Amino acid sequence: MKPEEILDSVGKIEPRIVQASQVTEKKNGKWQFRALAVLGALCLAAVLLFPNIFKKDQPSDAVIDEPVPFELDGRLYQVLEEPSQWTKYGIPEILSQGYAGEHRAWLNHEEGDVYSLSDTETETEMLEYAPCVCPAVYLVKENGTFKAAVFCNDIHKQTNISAPMAQQFETWGILSSDDIAEIAETDWNRNSVTGAVIEDRETLNEFYDLAMDLDPYGNDDFQAEVFDGIDEAQQAEAHNAFADDLRTIRVRNSAGLCFWMDVHPSYGWIYGHGTMTYYRINDDMAGWIQNNLK
Amino acid sequence: MEDSEIVDLYLKRDESAIRETSARYGSKLRSLADRILENDASAMECENDTYLKAWHSIPPYEPRTWLFPFLGRIIRHLAIDECRRKNAEKRKGVYFELTKEMEECVPAKGGPEEDLNADLLAQTISAYLDTLGDEPRNIFVRRYWFFESVSEISKRYGFSESKVKSALFRTREGLRKHLEKEGYSV
């Protein structure tokens, strides 16, 4: 069988299938959704700052021992060299040309695991991840082998930047509630599922809708809300107590990609990894957490 | 004029059938051919040939409820033939681009190859598309039946281009698996 024979036969599919595709259905609200996310992204640029210094024994999205990130379009990426590093993101263990989409960029690969963008063609190509074309995951092709480049952080110009929840979801290819396939509670280092696994469509839709409604706070505003007024001698203890309240949830999208969110239920906050934004949990979301993260 | 009335004109051998067809579907048919051929004049030639072929095909066909897909199938076939003839050596253009994408649907090597029955293969593809939701099915059809670009599809349905590309990838992969399951091989 040749590819052109398949393409020719597509021309003979049942007419009703062709007719059904002629309905032009634009999803209202999508552009507003995207505009909001783009607006948030436009506010971000240049210097990376990590908000997690107060978190105890908790993983940051870019820690010292991990690969050096490089910048692309206002985001930082790490090239993961080993399958064991990328499979936790839901990326298949064996990557091949079949997973490669369109060309995205050329990279310089310096010694070790140091990568940077190149203005000219090199032997290291960054390609879209075809199963889920989104800014969170790319493939890196080098000498015929494939690795994964995974989003770690938006780049922030100021310390008090906040981004709507939509931005984090969109980064991971979630444009509507239907794009969430599963939510599961994991251990703090994200290696294993420790609690509820939610696959019920209605429950997932509810989570998405509630998350969209949460108010975003930049790091300074968040710190002021939670820790202002606490005596300086007690600050370290207060930060540790906040970190101890952590419950990590893993969101898996419909293409299998995973990202994580930190929930601090007792304090009423969610931290969106990579966005440097905290979201204040409202009563409805608190109810959802209580009912579903058992 | 409604499709059924136009088909009646064909059945009565009334030549105004062609004028009415052109008025109703001319521009859509031309743009389909133009996407494949990337040439206005050639697209127009294909459009005229399509009317002639329709004139000779109705009857016996009576596509009262599917006149556009019927005509579209004809012009698509004519335009692809023309494209192959003109660009066989260059292998440039949307047709060859989509053919390359279709390589992902070709089943893995397996049993003995049989003569391919295009109608049967079309039925198999239809059956697979029926298993999909509206979104991926329509995106696939707009890409591989209408030859629309990813950008056109994203505008039509209000999806991001990324979503369209991902949906196409998954659908192609799903089609390959379906064809393998149905016993097709290289």
Short mmCIF file of C-alpha atoms in Angstrom, two decimals, chain A:
data_model
loop_
_atom_site.label_atom_id
_atom_site.label_comp_id
_atom_site.label_asym_id
_atom_site.label_seq_id
_atom_site.Cartn_x
_atom_site.Cartn_y
_atom_site.Cartn_z
CA MET A 1 0.00 0.00 0.00
CA LYS A 2 1.27 3.44 -0.93
CA PRO A 3 0.47 6.73 0.81
CA GLU A 4 -1.05 8.15 -2.37
CA GLU A 5 -3.46 5.22 -2.50
CA ILE A 6 -4.70 6.12 0.97
CA LEU A 7 -5.03 9.78 -0.01
CA ASP A 8 -6.92 8.79 -3.16
CA SER A 9 -9.28 6.59 -1.17
CA VAL A 10 -9.98 9.41 1.27
CA GLY A 11 -11.62 11.05 -1.75
CA LYS A 12 -14.14 8.20 -1.80
CA ILE A 13 -15.19 8.23 1.83
CA GLU A 14 -18.87 8.36 2.55
CA PRO A 15 -20.47 11.64 1.45
CA ARG A 16 -22.17 12.18 4.79
CA ILE A 17 -18.75 12.42 6.45
CA VAL A 18 -17.72 15.09 3.95
CA GLN A 19 -20.97 16.97 4.44
CA ALA A 20 -20.66 16.90 8.21
CA SER A 21 -17.31 18.68 7.96
CA GLN A 22 -18.85 21.59 6.08
CA VAL A 23 -20.48 22.97 9.17
CA THR A 24 -18.31 25.87 10.26
CA GLU A 25 -18.30 25.83 13.99
CA LYS A 26 -16.18 28.44 15.65
CA LYS A 27 -15.93 28.01 19.35
CA ASN A 28 -16.91 31.26 20.91
CA GLY A 29 -14.78 32.39 23.72
CA LYS A 30 -11.69 30.57 22.55
CA TRP A 31 -10.07 33.70 21.24
CA GLN A 32 -10.75 35.53 24.46
CA PHE A 33 -9.21 32.62 26.30
CA ARG A 34 -6.14 32.72 24.12
CA ALA A 35 -5.95 36.51 24.19
CA LEU A 36 -5.89 36.37 27.95
CA ALA A 37 -3.11 33.84 27.89
CA VAL A 38 -1.14 35.80 25.32
CA LEU A 39 -1.59 38.96 27.37
CA GLY A 40 -0.17 37.12 30.34
CA ALA A 41 2.72 35.84 28.26
CA LEU A 42 3.50 39.33 26.98
CA CYS A 43 4.02 40.47 30.53
CA LEU A 44 6.80 37.95 30.93
CA ALA A 45 10.37 38.31 29.70
CA ALA A 46 14.10 38.28 30.44
CA VAL A 47 15.26 37.28 33.94
CA LEU A 48 14.37 34.13 35.79
CA LEU A 49 13.45 34.27 39.42
CA PHE A 50 12.40 31.37 41.49
CA PRO A 51 9.70 31.82 44.05
CA ASN A 52 10.29 28.60 45.84
CA ILE A 53 13.13 29.49 48.18
CA PHE A 54 10.92 29.06 51.18
CA LYS A 55 9.79 25.61 50.24
CA LYS A 56 11.27 22.84 52.29
CA ASP A 57 12.56 19.68 50.56
CA GLN A 58 10.46 20.43 47.62
CA PRO A 59 11.41 20.22 43.95
CA SER A 60 11.78 23.36 41.94
CA ASP A 61 11.23 23.23 38.22
CA ALA A 62 14.85 24.03 37.57
CA VAL A 63 17.23 22.95 40.27
CA ILE A 64 20.97 23.14 40.16
CA ASP A 65 21.61 19.47 39.44
CA GLU A 66 19.33 19.42 36.46
CA PRO A 67 20.26 20.37 32.89
CA VAL A 68 20.99 24.03 32.20
CA PRO A 69 17.89 25.58 30.69
CA PHE A 70 17.88 27.58 27.47
CA GLU A 71 15.45 30.25 26.41
CA LEU A 72 12.91 30.14 23.61
CA ASP A 73 10.15 32.69 23.16
CA GLY A 74 10.02 33.82 26.77
CA ARG A 75 10.18 30.34 28.20
CA LEU A 76 12.94 28.18 29.58
CA TYR A 77 13.50 24.60 28.49
CA GLN A 78 15.68 21.76 29.66
CA VAL A 79 16.92 19.11 27.27
CA LEU A 80 16.44 15.78 29.00
CA GLU A 81 19.04 13.25 27.94
CA GLU A 82 17.62 10.06 29.45
CA PRO A 83 14.21 8.43 28.85
CA SER A 84 13.79 8.02 32.61
CA GLN A 85 13.81 11.83 32.85
CA TRP A 86 11.10 12.40 30.28
CA THR A 87 8.73 9.47 30.75
CA LYS A 88 7.37 11.04 33.95
CA TYR A 89 6.04 13.82 31.74
CA GLY A 90 4.08 11.25 29.77
CA ILE A 91 6.52 11.32 26.85
CA PRO A 92 7.12 7.87 25.31
CA GLU A 93 10.32 6.13 26.36
CA ILE A 94 11.48 5.55 22.81
CA LEU A 95 11.32 8.68 20.69
CA SER A 96 11.62 8.50 16.92
CA GLN A 97 10.92 10.46 13.76
CA GLY A 98 7.31 9.35 13.99
CA TYR A 99 6.81 11.69 16.93
CA ALA A 100 8.45 14.64 15.22
CA GLY A 101 6.40 17.51 13.91
CA GLU A 102 7.56 20.66 12.22
CA HIS A 103 10.93 22.32 12.64
CA ARG A 104 11.00 24.79 15.53
CA ALA A 105 14.60 25.93 16.01
CA TRP A 106 18.26 25.05 15.69
CA LEU A 107 20.28 24.57 18.85
CA ASN A 108 23.93 24.79 19.77
CA HIS A 109 24.96 21.82 21.87
CA GLU A 110 27.97 22.66 23.92
CA GLU A 111 29.79 20.31 26.23
CA GLY A 112 27.69 18.19 28.51
CA ASP A 113 24.07 19.13 28.56
CA VAL A 114 24.37 22.83 27.76
CA TYR A 115 22.15 23.94 24.90
CA SER A 116 21.35 27.35 23.44
CA LEU A 117 19.44 28.67 20.46
CA SER A 118 21.36 29.07 17.23
CA ASP A 119 20.69 31.60 14.46
CA THR A 120 22.09 29.24 11.90
CA GLU A 121 21.48 25.61 10.99
CA THR A 122 23.26 23.16 13.26
CA GLU A 123 23.26 19.42 13.78
CA THR A 124 20.85 19.77 16.67
CA GLU A 125 17.28 20.44 15.66
CA MET A 126 14.34 21.29 17.87
CA LEU A 127 11.08 19.92 16.50
CA GLU A 128 7.46 20.05 17.53
CA TYR A 129 6.20 17.04 19.48
CA ALA A 130 3.58 15.86 17.04
CA PRO A 131 1.23 13.98 19.44
CA CYS A 132 0.65 17.25 21.29
CA VAL A 133 1.88 20.39 19.60
CA CYS A 134 2.19 22.77 22.54
CA PRO A 135 4.89 24.95 24.09
CA ALA A 136 5.58 22.47 26.90
CA VAL A 137 7.38 19.72 24.99
CA TYR A 138 9.63 19.61 21.96
CA LEU A 139 11.86 16.94 20.50
CA VAL A 140 15.58 17.46 20.05
CA LYS A 141 17.07 15.56 17.14
CA GLU A 142 20.80 15.03 17.05
CA ASN A 143 22.74 12.52 14.97
CA GLY A 144 19.55 10.62 14.27
CA THR A 145 18.62 10.19 17.92
CA PHE A 146 15.87 11.97 19.80
CA LYS A 147 15.65 13.56 23.23
CA ALA A 148 12.97 15.68 24.84
CA ALA A 149 13.10 19.40 25.59
CA VAL A 150 10.63 20.14 28.37
CA PHE A 151 9.31 23.49 29.54
CA CYS A 152 10.47 24.45 33.01
CA ASN A 153 9.60 28.11 33.59
CA ASP A 154 8.20 31.20 32.06
CA ILE A 155 10.78 33.96 32.11
CA HIS A 156 9.87 36.76 34.47
CA LYS A 157 10.88 40.36 34.33
CA GLN A 158 9.58 41.24 37.74
CA THR A 159 9.04 39.33 40.93
CA ASN A 160 5.39 40.12 41.24
CA ILE A 161 4.14 38.84 37.93
CA SER A 162 1.08 36.69 37.85
CA ALA A 163 -0.47 34.76 35.01
CA PRO A 164 -3.99 33.42 34.59
CA MET A 165 -4.44 29.71 35.15
CA ALA A 166 -5.31 29.45 31.48
CA GLN A 167 -1.71 30.18 30.60
CA GLN A 168 -0.38 27.19 32.46
CA PHE A 169 -3.03 24.93 30.99
CA GLU A 170 -2.46 26.23 27.50
CA THR A 171 1.29 25.68 27.81
CA TRP A 172 0.51 22.02 28.33
CA GLY A 173 -1.95 21.80 25.45
CA ILE A 174 -5.09 22.13 27.53
CA LEU A 175 -7.41 24.55 25.78
CA SER A 176 -10.67 23.29 27.19
CA SER A 177 -11.81 20.94 29.93
CA ASP A 178 -12.07 18.12 27.40
CA ASP A 179 -8.30 18.24 27.04
CA ILE A 180 -7.83 17.03 30.64
CA ALA A 181 -7.77 13.25 30.76
CA GLU A 182 -6.86 12.63 34.40
CA ILE A 183 -5.95 14.27 37.67
CA ALA A 184 -4.05 12.27 40.26
CA GLU A 185 -2.42 13.03 43.58
CA THR A 186 1.28 12.18 43.62
CA ASP A 187 4.12 12.28 46.10
CA TRP A 188 6.06 15.53 46.37
CA ASN A 189 8.78 14.42 43.98
CA ARG A 190 6.12 13.47 41.46
CA ASN A 191 7.28 9.90 41.03
CA SER A 192 4.28 7.93 42.12
CA VAL A 193 0.55 8.25 42.58
CA THR A 194 -0.29 8.40 46.25
CA GLY A 195 -3.95 9.29 46.30
CA ALA A 196 -7.04 9.76 44.23
CA VAL A 197 -7.03 9.24 40.46
CA ILE A 198 -9.83 11.21 38.90
CA GLU A 199 -11.00 10.30 35.43
CA ASP A 200 -14.68 11.10 35.72
CA ARG A 201 -15.48 13.61 32.99
CA GLU A 202 -17.89 15.68 35.02
CA THR A 203 -15.43 15.98 37.91
CA LEU A 204 -12.61 16.96 35.56
CA ASN A 205 -14.79 19.57 33.87
CA GLU A 206 -15.70 20.97 37.25
CA PHE A 207 -12.03 21.24 38.23
CA TYR A 208 -11.18 23.02 35.00
CA ASP A 209 -14.01 25.53 35.37
CA LEU A 210 -13.16 26.22 38.99
CA ALA A 211 -9.46 26.57 38.24
CA MET A 212 -10.21 29.13 35.54
CA ASP A 213 -12.00 31.24 38.13
CA LEU A 214 -9.15 31.37 40.65
CA ASP A 215 -7.52 34.73 41.28
CA PRO A 216 -3.80 34.81 40.36
CA TYR A 217 -1.26 36.41 42.70
CA GLY A 218 2.31 37.37 41.95
CA ASN A 219 4.95 36.17 44.38
CA ASP A 220 5.20 39.46 46.32
CA ASP A 221 1.45 39.74 46.73
CA PHE A 222 1.23 36.11 47.76
CA GLN A 223 4.00 36.52 50.33
CA ALA A 224 2.31 39.60 51.74
CA GLU A 225 -1.02 37.79 52.00
CA VAL A 226 0.36 34.72 53.74
CA PHE A 227 3.40 35.80 55.70
CA ASP A 228 3.09 39.52 56.44
CA GLY A 229 2.47 40.22 60.08
CA ILE A 230 4.36 37.13 61.24
CA ASP A 231 7.19 37.96 63.57
CA GLU A 232 10.58 37.73 61.84
CA ALA A 233 11.77 35.07 64.24
CA GLN A 234 8.80 32.93 63.28
CA GLN A 235 9.08 33.45 59.51
CA ALA A 236 11.18 30.36 58.78
CA GLU A 237 8.83 28.18 60.78
CA ALA A 238 5.84 29.69 59.00
CA HIS A 239 7.37 28.96 55.60
CA ASN A 240 8.12 25.41 56.62
CA ALA A 241 4.59 24.92 57.83
CA PHE A 242 3.32 26.16 54.48
CA ALA A 243 5.65 23.76 52.65
CA ASP A 244 4.52 20.87 54.85
CA ASP A 245 0.93 21.52 53.83
CA LEU A 246 1.80 20.51 50.28
CA ARG A 247 -0.30 18.11 48.27
CA THR A 248 0.89 17.65 44.70
CA ILE A 249 -1.52 16.91 41.90
CA ARG A 250 -0.60 15.68 38.47
CA VAL A 251 -2.70 16.79 35.52
CA ARG A 252 -2.55 14.53 32.47
CA ASN A 253 -3.79 15.92 29.18
CA SER A 254 -5.61 13.98 26.50
CA ALA A 255 -2.34 13.36 24.64
CA GLY A 256 -0.78 11.85 27.77
CA LEU A 257 1.49 14.76 28.76
CA CYS A 258 1.69 15.50 32.48
CA PHE A 259 2.37 18.56 34.58
CA TRP A 260 2.04 19.24 38.29
CA MET A 261 0.40 21.75 40.58
CA ASP A 262 1.09 22.30 44.25
CA VAL A 263 -1.99 22.50 46.43
CA HIS A 264 -1.75 23.90 49.95
CA PRO A 265 -5.27 23.17 51.14
CA SER A 266 -4.98 24.40 54.71
CA TYR A 267 -3.63 27.74 53.56
CA GLY A 268 -5.95 27.93 50.57
CA TRP A 269 -3.38 28.33 47.79
CA ILE A 270 -2.36 26.55 44.61
CA TYR A 271 1.02 27.15 43.03
CA GLY A 272 1.23 26.85 39.25
CA HIS A 273 4.59 25.38 38.32
CA GLY A 274 6.45 27.43 35.78
CA THR A 275 4.19 30.46 35.99
CA MET A 276 5.49 31.88 39.27
CA THR A 277 1.89 32.46 40.16
CA TYR A 278 -0.15 31.50 43.18
CA TYR A 279 -3.88 31.08 42.97
CA ARG A 280 -6.12 31.69 45.95
CA ILE A 281 -8.43 28.75 46.50
CA ASN A 282 -12.02 29.90 46.74
CA ASP A 283 -14.83 28.08 48.53
CA ASP A 284 -15.91 26.14 45.45
CA MET A 285 -12.41 24.90 44.74
CA ALA A 286 -11.91 24.07 48.40
CA GLY A 287 -15.06 21.94 48.19
CA TRP A 288 -13.76 20.20 45.08
CA ILE A 289 -10.45 19.43 46.77
CA GLN A 290 -12.17 18.13 49.87
CA ASN A 291 -14.49 15.92 47.88
CA ASN A 292 -12.01 14.56 45.41
CA LEU A 293 -8.52 14.54 46.87
CA LYS A 294 -9.25 12.08 49.60
#
